[in-house]
Short mmCIF file of C-alpha atoms and ligand atoms in Angstrom, two decimals:
data_model
loop_
_atom_site.label_atom_id
_atom_site.label_comp_id
_atom_site.label_asym_id
_atom_site.label_seq_id
_atom_site.Cartn_x
_atom_site.Cartn_y
_atom_site.Cartn_z
CA MET A 1 -11.93 21.56 17.65
CA LYS A 2 -8.20 21.20 17.60
CA TYR A 3 -6.63 17.82 18.15
CA ILE A 4 -2.92 17.66 19.51
CA SER A 5 -1.43 14.33 20.45
CA PHE A 6 1.61 13.38 22.32
CA VAL A 7 3.50 10.20 20.78
CA SER A 8 6.91 8.38 20.68
CA LYS A 9 7.73 4.81 20.22
CA LYS A 10 9.78 5.04 23.77
CA GLY A 11 8.64 5.30 27.25
CA GLY A 12 9.33 7.66 29.62
CA VAL A 13 10.20 10.63 27.70
CA ALA A 14 7.52 12.97 29.17
CA LYS A 15 4.44 12.40 26.66
CA SER A 16 2.30 12.48 29.59
CA THR A 17 3.65 14.89 31.62
CA SER A 18 3.78 17.61 28.60
CA ALA A 19 -0.19 16.47 27.78
CA ILE A 20 -1.23 17.02 31.26
CA HIS A 21 0.75 20.12 31.24
CA TYR A 22 -0.57 21.33 27.78
CA ALA A 23 -4.58 20.99 28.90
CA TYR A 24 -3.50 22.58 32.12
CA TRP A 25 -2.11 25.67 29.63
CA LEU A 26 -5.00 25.58 27.40
CA THR A 27 -7.65 26.09 30.16
CA LYS A 28 -5.92 28.94 31.47
CA GLU A 29 -5.88 30.42 28.13
CA GLY A 30 -9.62 30.30 28.27
CA TYR A 31 -10.16 27.23 26.26
CA GLU A 32 -12.51 23.91 26.87
CA VAL A 33 -10.33 20.88 26.71
CA ALA A 34 -10.70 17.03 27.19
CA LEU A 35 -7.69 15.18 27.87
CA ILE A 36 -7.53 11.64 26.81
CA ASP A 37 -5.78 8.68 28.13
CA ASP A 38 -5.07 5.99 25.53
CA ASP A 39 -2.23 4.49 27.53
CA ALA A 40 -2.67 1.00 28.99
CA ASN A 41 -0.93 2.16 32.34
CA ARG A 42 -3.32 5.00 32.50
CA THR A 43 -0.89 7.31 33.44
CA VAL A 44 -3.33 10.48 33.29
CA LEU A 45 -6.11 8.49 35.09
CA LYS A 46 -3.96 7.89 38.12
CA TRP A 47 -2.60 11.39 38.06
CA GLN A 48 -6.42 12.71 38.40
CA ALA A 49 -7.20 10.03 41.18
CA ARG A 50 -4.51 11.32 42.96
CA ALA A 51 -6.05 15.11 42.15
CA ASN A 52 -9.12 14.06 43.48
CA ASP A 53 -7.64 13.44 47.08
CA ASN A 54 -5.88 16.69 46.66
CA PRO A 55 -7.57 19.11 48.42
CA LYS A 56 -5.72 21.85 46.94
CA PHE A 57 -6.37 20.75 43.01
CA SER A 58 -8.63 19.71 40.77
CA PRO A 59 -7.72 19.53 36.95
CA PRO A 60 -10.06 22.06 35.17
CA PHE A 61 -10.66 20.11 32.12
CA VAL A 62 -12.31 17.03 31.27
CA VAL A 63 -9.96 13.45 31.65
CA ALA A 64 -10.97 10.46 30.16
CA SER A 65 -9.95 6.81 28.81
CA PHE A 66 -9.75 6.35 25.13
CA ALA A 67 -12.97 4.02 25.75
CA LYS A 68 -14.86 6.89 27.18
CA MET A 69 -13.77 9.74 24.44
CA ALA A 70 -16.90 10.13 22.69
CA LYS A 71 -19.01 11.60 25.15
CA ALA A 72 -15.59 13.75 26.75
CA VAL A 73 -15.05 15.35 23.67
CA ALA A 74 -18.36 16.88 23.24
CA GLY A 75 -18.37 20.65 23.07
CA VAL A 76 -14.43 21.16 23.98
CA ASP A 77 -12.22 23.51 22.19
CA PHE A 78 -8.97 21.03 22.23
CA VAL A 79 -8.81 17.32 22.42
CA ILE A 80 -5.05 16.37 23.73
CA LEU A 81 -4.60 12.95 23.29
CA ASP A 82 -1.79 10.89 25.64
CA THR A 83 -0.64 7.81 24.10
CA GLN A 84 1.75 4.67 24.94
CA ALA A 85 4.93 3.65 23.72
CA SER A 86 3.83 0.92 22.02
CA ILE A 87 2.21 2.07 18.98
CA SER A 88 2.01 0.77 15.17
CA ASP A 89 3.08 2.93 12.59
CA ASP A 90 -0.38 2.64 11.04
CA ASP A 91 -1.83 4.17 14.05
CA LEU A 92 1.02 6.76 13.85
CA LYS A 93 -0.30 7.32 10.35
CA ASP A 94 -3.67 8.02 11.32
CA LEU A 95 -2.71 9.97 14.21
CA ALA A 96 -0.95 12.18 12.41
CA GLU A 97 -3.48 12.37 9.64
CA ASP A 98 -6.09 13.74 12.25
CA SER A 99 -3.86 15.69 14.29
CA ASP A 100 -3.68 19.47 14.15
CA LEU A 101 0.39 18.61 15.76
CA VAL A 102 1.69 15.47 16.80
CA VAL A 103 4.09 16.62 19.36
CA ILE A 104 7.11 13.98 19.86
CA PRO A 105 8.87 14.61 22.96
CA THR A 106 12.37 13.11 23.39
CA LYS A 107 14.65 13.16 26.62
CA VAL A 108 18.44 13.84 25.98
CA ASP A 109 20.05 10.34 25.45
CA VAL A 110 20.55 8.39 22.46
CA ASP A 111 17.59 6.23 23.02
CA SER A 112 14.95 8.42 23.47
CA ALA A 113 16.56 10.68 20.49
CA SER A 114 16.29 7.65 18.30
CA ALA A 115 12.92 6.77 18.97
CA ALA A 116 11.64 10.28 18.17
CA THR A 117 13.35 10.19 15.06
CA GLU A 118 11.71 6.54 13.96
CA THR A 119 8.51 8.05 15.23
CA ALA A 120 8.90 11.17 13.15
CA LYS A 121 9.80 9.03 9.99
CA ALA A 122 6.53 6.42 10.32
CA ILE A 123 4.59 9.39 10.19
CA ASN A 124 6.48 10.30 7.27
CA ASP A 125 4.93 13.61 7.26
CA SER A 126 4.45 15.91 4.04
CA LYS A 127 2.44 18.45 5.98
CA GLY A 128 5.04 19.16 8.61
CA THR A 129 2.44 18.01 11.61
CA TYR A 130 4.83 16.93 13.98
CA ARG A 131 7.20 18.64 16.25
CA ILE A 132 10.25 17.23 18.49
CA LEU A 133 9.81 18.60 21.78
CA LEU A 134 13.01 18.27 24.12
CA THR A 135 12.38 17.62 27.76
CA ASP A 136 14.29 17.23 30.92
CA VAL A 137 17.33 18.85 29.36
CA LEU A 138 20.28 19.65 32.26
CA THR A 139 20.52 23.18 33.00
CA SER A 140 24.36 22.59 32.76
CA GLY A 141 26.04 21.90 29.72
CA THR A 142 25.17 21.93 26.03
CA ALA A 143 24.00 18.18 25.35
CA GLY A 144 20.26 19.71 24.62
CA ALA A 145 21.18 22.41 22.41
CA GLU A 146 23.58 19.82 20.46
CA LEU A 147 20.78 17.16 20.21
CA ALA A 148 18.44 19.69 18.81
CA GLU A 149 20.97 21.08 16.17
CA ASP A 150 21.50 17.55 15.19
CA LEU A 151 18.26 16.68 14.57
CA LYS A 152 17.48 19.92 12.54
CA GLU A 153 20.23 19.05 10.54
CA ASP A 154 18.95 15.72 9.96
CA GLY A 155 15.91 17.37 8.54
CA TYR A 156 13.62 17.10 11.50
CA LEU A 157 11.33 19.58 12.80
CA VAL A 158 12.33 20.49 16.34
CA LEU A 159 10.53 23.11 18.66
CA GLU A 160 13.10 25.89 19.69
CA SER A 161 11.76 25.97 23.25
CA PHE A 162 12.38 22.80 25.32
CA VAL A 163 11.77 21.98 28.86
CA ARG A 164 14.15 21.77 31.41
CA ARG A 165 14.96 19.26 34.08
CA GLY A 166 13.20 20.27 37.73
CA GLU A 167 12.63 18.27 40.64
CA GLY A 168 8.99 19.73 40.87
CA VAL A 169 7.98 17.57 38.05
CA ARG A 170 8.07 14.68 40.20
CA HIS A 171 6.45 16.65 43.08
CA ALA A 172 3.47 17.77 40.67
CA SER A 173 3.20 14.26 39.53
CA LEU A 174 2.88 12.83 42.93
CA ALA A 175 0.31 15.56 44.49
CA GLY A 176 -1.92 15.28 41.29
CA ALA A 177 -1.43 18.71 40.05
CA THR A 178 1.03 20.41 37.77
CA LEU A 179 4.23 22.32 37.92
CA ALA A 180 1.80 25.64 38.05
CA GLN A 181 1.10 24.58 42.20
CA GLN A 182 4.56 23.94 43.22
CA PRO A 183 6.07 26.45 45.33
CA GLY A 184 9.24 28.78 44.56
CA LYS A 185 12.32 26.42 42.42
CA TYR A 186 9.62 23.87 42.05
CA ARG A 187 7.92 25.54 39.59
CA MET A 188 10.73 26.15 37.36
CA PRO A 189 10.08 23.96 34.47
CA TRP A 190 6.75 25.73 34.06
CA ARG A 191 8.22 28.58 32.59
CA ASP A 192 9.66 26.39 29.88
CA TYR A 193 6.52 24.57 29.12
CA GLN A 194 4.44 27.84 28.71
CA LYS A 195 7.08 28.85 26.03
CA VAL A 196 6.54 25.60 24.65
CA PHE A 197 2.58 25.47 24.35
CA SER A 198 3.15 29.08 23.07
CA GLU A 199 5.32 28.08 20.51
CA ILE A 200 2.84 24.87 19.87
CA HIS A 201 -0.02 27.62 19.58
CA SER A 202 1.89 29.79 16.90
CA ILE A 203 2.36 26.93 14.86
CA ILE A 204 -1.63 25.54 15.12
CA ASP A 205 -3.39 28.83 14.71
N1 ADP B 301 11.40 17.94 32.94
C1 ADP B 301 11.56 16.61 34.05
N2 ADP B 301 12.37 17.15 34.88
C2 ADP B 301 12.57 16.09 35.70
N3 ADP B 301 11.36 15.18 35.45
C3 ADP B 301 11.12 14.72 34.43
C4 ADP B 301 10.94 16.09 33.68
N4 ADP B 301 10.08 15.17 32.33
C5 ADP B 301 9.49 14.02 32.75
N5 ADP B 301 10.44 13.80 33.91
C6 ADP B 301 10.09 12.11 34.65
O1 ADP B 301 10.28 11.46 33.35
C7 ADP B 301 9.57 10.49 33.57
C8 ADP B 301 8.38 10.21 32.44
O2 ADP B 301 7.72 11.04 32.14
P1 ADP B 301 6.16 10.56 31.64
O3 ADP B 301 5.45 11.90 31.51
O4 ADP B 301 5.60 9.28 32.52
O5 ADP B 301 6.97 10.00 30.50
P2 ADP B 301 5.85 9.18 29.24
O6 ADP B 301 4.22 9.34 29.62
O7 ADP B 301 6.40 9.51 27.94
O8 ADP B 301 6.12 7.63 29.72
C9 ADP B 301 8.26 10.71 34.99
O9 ADP B 301 9.11 10.19 36.40
C10 ADP B 301 8.55 12.31 35.21
O10 ADP B 301 8.46 12.65 36.45
MG1 MG B 302 2.96 8.23 29.51
#
């Protein structure tokens, strides 16, 4: 069983979005997956409730709160953990010790990026079990590439693939579905997520 957690000391950086899409991608690759919502806001569980009202989509993986984790993870190949921003350094270290990979999403702004580096530092990782993931990257301009370069220069581990900004993310969330179910141009960030998850797969394999 592999255990992948999505963490950051900041909210709104695409932890839940990325966790949902990673769970979906893994099931499409043929794995049994449990997606665990460890956020008091219950973002993933609320998304699942919208999915239950969506006649065209039902999540092909188990979704459960952290409190119901024990039974939900029985027999699965992957446990994906979505966390809340207010996470203690002790919990971060514990998570990193138990995770095959900790993914730290960040948007391309100074507050998200500094939360990402603080999160990486708190993990204080000697085994390289975290990667920073750039999300919501503007398709115009070079801000994303520049942030990735700066982070790497400072010694942080950054995924080569990143996720561009796309209106489809909001549509998918509202519908209780994923980007893969969105039509035409609204699907765009799904291509990015597929590259990201392939890269993650090559790291944890
Ligand atoms: N690639 C993206 N393009 C556009 N909006 C995005 C993208 N990724 C995330 N968002 C938006 O950013 C907000 C925060 O995302 P969310 O996954 O809930 O973050 P977190 O779990 O870190 O708080 C949501 O409104 C989501 O729709
Ligand atoms: Mg969240």
